[in-house]
Amino acid sequence: MLCTMERSTDAVLGYKMSGDVTRADFQTLNPAVEAAIKANGSISLLFDLTGLHFEKASAWGSNLDFGKKYGDSVEKLAVVGDKGWERHVTKLAEPYYAKEAKYFDTDDDAWAWLTS
């Protein structure tokens, strides 16, 4: 499941992922990201993965398409997590999903970096 974080703005979008992420989650995410890019030219993103259980296999194609379609318009990508694999995924995300990607242990640190 994908939920928009309250601290999101027009150009800095934050999403908390919990449970299993599905293709339907990308159908919610993509229009919001596309609208923000159209309005601002480029954006920054925060993905909080601390509640993530699994990404369904049916969502993998949508995930890759997301990076291909929007990666050049994402200036910064902050990934918040509590598992070791999330650090590695963040390194792989750059430059495919964003021009710059960084891992954080807390949302507050991630928001501070995104808005600096």
PDB file of C-alpha atoms in Angstrom:
ATOM      1  CA  MET A   1       0.000   0.000   0.000  1.00  0.00           C
ATOM      2  CA  LEU A   2       1.174   3.500  -0.843  1.00  0.00           C
ATOM      3  CA  CYS A   3       0.162   6.566   1.190  1.00  0.00           C
ATOM      4  CA  THR A   4       1.056  10.192   0.547  1.00  0.00           C
ATOM      5  CA  MET A   5       2.938  11.753   3.457  1.00  0.00           C
ATOM      6  CA  GLU A   6       1.506  14.947   5.006  1.00  0.00           C
ATOM      7  CA  ARG A   7       4.740  16.894   4.566  1.00  0.00           C
ATOM      8  CA  SER A   8       4.541  16.597   0.773  1.00  0.00           C
ATOM      9  CA  THR A   9       4.576  19.814  -1.236  1.00  0.00           C
ATOM     10  CA  ASP A  10       4.147  20.606  -4.917  1.00  0.00           C
ATOM     11  CA  ALA A  11       7.781  19.811  -5.734  1.00  0.00           C
ATOM     12  CA  VAL A  12       8.772  17.430  -2.897  1.00  0.00           C
ATOM     13  CA  LEU A  13       6.583  14.348  -2.703  1.00  0.00           C
ATOM     14  CA  GLY A  14       6.762  11.791   0.077  1.00  0.00           C
ATOM     15  CA  TYR A  15       5.230   8.329   0.139  1.00  0.00           C
ATOM     16  CA  LYS A  16       5.064   5.700   2.870  1.00  0.00           C
ATOM     17  CA  MET A  17       4.966   2.144   1.620  1.00  0.00           C
ATOM     18  CA  SER A  18       3.487  -0.557   3.797  1.00  0.00           C
ATOM     19  CA  GLY A  19       2.472  -4.143   3.330  1.00  0.00           C
ATOM     20  CA  ASP A  20       2.708  -5.273  -0.260  1.00  0.00           C
ATOM     21  CA  VAL A  21       3.215  -2.786  -3.091  1.00  0.00           C
ATOM     22  CA  THR A  22       1.129  -3.616  -6.150  1.00  0.00           C
ATOM     23  CA  ARG A  23       0.695  -2.414  -9.709  1.00  0.00           C
ATOM     24  CA  ALA A  24      -2.339  -0.423  -8.485  1.00  0.00           C
ATOM     25  CA  ASP A  25      -0.011   1.576  -6.221  1.00  0.00           C
ATOM     26  CA  PHE A  26       1.925   2.712  -9.285  1.00  0.00           C
ATOM     27  CA  GLN A  27      -1.364   3.673 -10.940  1.00  0.00           C
ATOM     28  CA  THR A  28      -1.837   6.067  -8.011  1.00  0.00           C
ATOM     29  CA  LEU A  29       1.781   7.224  -7.866  1.00  0.00           C
ATOM     30  CA  ASN A  30       2.371   7.906 -11.570  1.00  0.00           C
ATOM     31  CA  PRO A  31      -0.314  10.584 -12.129  1.00  0.00           C
ATOM     32  CA  ALA A  32       0.749  12.477  -8.994  1.00  0.00           C
ATOM     33  CA  VAL A  33       4.405  12.424 -10.017  1.00  0.00           C
ATOM     34  CA  GLU A  34       3.589  13.366 -13.589  1.00  0.00           C
ATOM     35  CA  ALA A  35       1.451  16.330 -12.463  1.00  0.00           C
ATOM     36  CA  ALA A  36       4.188  17.544 -10.105  1.00  0.00           C
ATOM     37  CA  ILE A  37       6.792  17.330 -12.865  1.00  0.00           C
ATOM     38  CA  LYS A  38       4.556  19.231 -15.288  1.00  0.00           C
ATOM     39  CA  ALA A  39       3.976  21.947 -12.677  1.00  0.00           C
ATOM     40  CA  ASN A  40       7.596  22.242 -11.485  1.00  0.00           C
ATOM     41  CA  GLY A  41       9.852  20.907 -14.218  1.00  0.00           C
ATOM     42  CA  SER A  42      11.568  18.572 -11.757  1.00  0.00           C
ATOM     43  CA  ILE A  43      10.802  17.142  -8.335  1.00  0.00           C
ATOM     44  CA  SER A  44      12.289  15.368  -5.348  1.00  0.00           C
ATOM     45  CA  LEU A  45      10.864  12.166  -3.861  1.00  0.00           C
ATOM     46  CA  LEU A  46      10.907  10.408  -0.515  1.00  0.00           C
ATOM     47  CA  PHE A  47      10.017   6.731  -0.243  1.00  0.00           C
ATOM     48  CA  ASP A  48       9.664   5.474   3.329  1.00  0.00           C
ATOM     49  CA  LEU A  49      10.085   1.698   3.116  1.00  0.00           C
ATOM     50  CA  THR A  50      10.043   0.916   6.838  1.00  0.00           C
ATOM     51  CA  GLY A  51       6.620  -0.735   6.630  1.00  0.00           C
ATOM     52  CA  LEU A  52       7.215  -2.435   3.286  1.00  0.00           C
ATOM     53  CA  HIS A  53       6.711  -6.176   3.305  1.00  0.00           C
ATOM     54  CA  PHE A  54       7.103  -7.058  -0.365  1.00  0.00           C
ATOM     55  CA  GLU A  55       6.674  -5.724  -3.873  1.00  0.00           C
ATOM     56  CA  LYS A  56       4.394  -8.033  -5.829  1.00  0.00           C
ATOM     57  CA  ALA A  57       5.954  -9.476  -8.977  1.00  0.00           C
ATOM     58  CA  SER A  58       3.122  -7.936 -10.996  1.00  0.00           C
ATOM     59  CA  ALA A  59       4.410  -4.488  -9.908  1.00  0.00           C
ATOM     60  CA  TRP A  60       8.003  -5.003 -11.058  1.00  0.00           C
ATOM     61  CA  GLY A  61       7.320  -3.865 -14.617  1.00  0.00           C
ATOM     62  CA  SER A  62       5.510  -0.766 -13.353  1.00  0.00           C
ATOM     63  CA  ASN A  63       8.451  -0.035 -11.047  1.00  0.00           C
ATOM     64  CA  LEU A  64      10.942  -0.208 -13.911  1.00  0.00           C
ATOM     65  CA  ASP A  65       8.676   1.865 -16.151  1.00  0.00           C
ATOM     66  CA  PHE A  66       8.467   4.500 -13.410  1.00  0.00           C
ATOM     67  CA  GLY A  67      12.240   4.934 -13.403  1.00  0.00           C
ATOM     68  CA  LYS A  68      12.431   4.979 -17.177  1.00  0.00           C
ATOM     69  CA  LYS A  69       9.669   7.558 -17.532  1.00  0.00           C
ATOM     70  CA  TYR A  70      10.404   9.921 -14.621  1.00  0.00           C
ATOM     71  CA  GLY A  71      14.034   9.326 -13.565  1.00  0.00           C
ATOM     72  CA  ASP A  72      15.435  12.267 -15.527  1.00  0.00           C
ATOM     73  CA  SER A  73      12.971  14.632 -13.806  1.00  0.00           C
ATOM     74  CA  VAL A  74      13.701  13.500 -10.244  1.00  0.00           C
ATOM     75  CA  GLU A  75      16.499  15.620  -8.787  1.00  0.00           C
ATOM     76  CA  LYS A  76      16.736  13.849  -5.420  1.00  0.00           C
ATOM     77  CA  LEU A  77      15.392  10.538  -4.158  1.00  0.00           C
ATOM     78  CA  ALA A  78      15.472   9.884  -0.424  1.00  0.00           C
ATOM     79  CA  VAL A  79      14.884   6.323   0.756  1.00  0.00           C
ATOM     80  CA  VAL A  80      14.052   5.766   4.422  1.00  0.00           C
ATOM     81  CA  GLY A  81      14.421   2.264   5.727  1.00  0.00           C
ATOM     82  CA  ASP A  82      15.380  -0.056   8.534  1.00  0.00           C
ATOM     83  CA  LYS A  83      16.827  -3.012   6.645  1.00  0.00           C
ATOM     84  CA  GLY A  84      20.236  -3.511   5.061  1.00  0.00           C
ATOM     85  CA  TRP A  85      18.915  -4.315   1.590  1.00  0.00           C
ATOM     86  CA  GLU A  86      17.281  -0.878   1.410  1.00  0.00           C
ATOM     87  CA  ARG A  87      20.706   0.777   1.504  1.00  0.00           C
ATOM     88  CA  HIS A  88      21.785  -1.303  -1.490  1.00  0.00           C
ATOM     89  CA  VAL A  89      18.600  -0.586  -3.437  1.00  0.00           C
ATOM     90  CA  THR A  90      19.185   3.134  -2.895  1.00  0.00           C
ATOM     91  CA  LYS A  91      22.640   2.888  -4.486  1.00  0.00           C
ATOM     92  CA  LEU A  92      21.151   1.051  -7.461  1.00  0.00           C
ATOM     93  CA  ALA A  93      18.446   3.701  -7.849  1.00  0.00           C
ATOM     94  CA  GLU A  94      20.950   6.353  -8.881  1.00  0.00           C
ATOM     95  CA  PRO A  95      20.885   7.410 -11.742  1.00  0.00           C
ATOM     96  CA  TYR A  96      18.011   5.265 -13.037  1.00  0.00           C
ATOM     97  CA  TYR A  97      15.322   6.636 -10.691  1.00  0.00           C
ATOM     98  CA  ALA A  98      16.879  10.003  -9.824  1.00  0.00           C
ATOM     99  CA  LYS A  99      19.887  12.193 -10.476  1.00  0.00           C
ATOM    100  CA  GLU A 100      20.899  11.749  -6.827  1.00  0.00           C
ATOM    101  CA  ALA A 101      19.711   9.122  -4.332  1.00  0.00           C
ATOM    102  CA  LYS A 102      20.494   8.832  -0.634  1.00  0.00           C
ATOM    103  CA  TYR A 103      19.506   6.452   2.181  1.00  0.00           C
ATOM    104  CA  PHE A 104      18.276   7.672   5.589  1.00  0.00           C
ATOM    105  CA  ASP A 105      17.317   6.076   8.881  1.00  0.00           C
ATOM    106  CA  THR A 106      14.640   8.696   9.662  1.00  0.00           C
ATOM    107  CA  ASP A 107      12.034  10.690   7.775  1.00  0.00           C
ATOM    108  CA  ASP A 108      13.176  13.934   9.400  1.00  0.00           C
ATOM    109  CA  ASP A 109      16.707  13.582   8.048  1.00  0.00           C
ATOM    110  CA  ALA A 110      15.353  12.694   4.600  1.00  0.00           C
ATOM    111  CA  TRP A 111      13.014  15.715   4.492  1.00  0.00           C
ATOM    112  CA  ALA A 112      15.845  17.993   5.601  1.00  0.00           C
ATOM    113  CA  TRP A 113      18.064  16.763   2.755  1.00  0.00           C
ATOM    114  CA  LEU A 114      15.294  16.997   0.166  1.00  0.00           C
ATOM    115  CA  THR A 115      14.411  20.553   1.088  1.00  0.00           C
ATOM    116  CA  SER A 116      17.965  21.878   1.383  1.00  0.00           C
TER     117      SER A 116
END
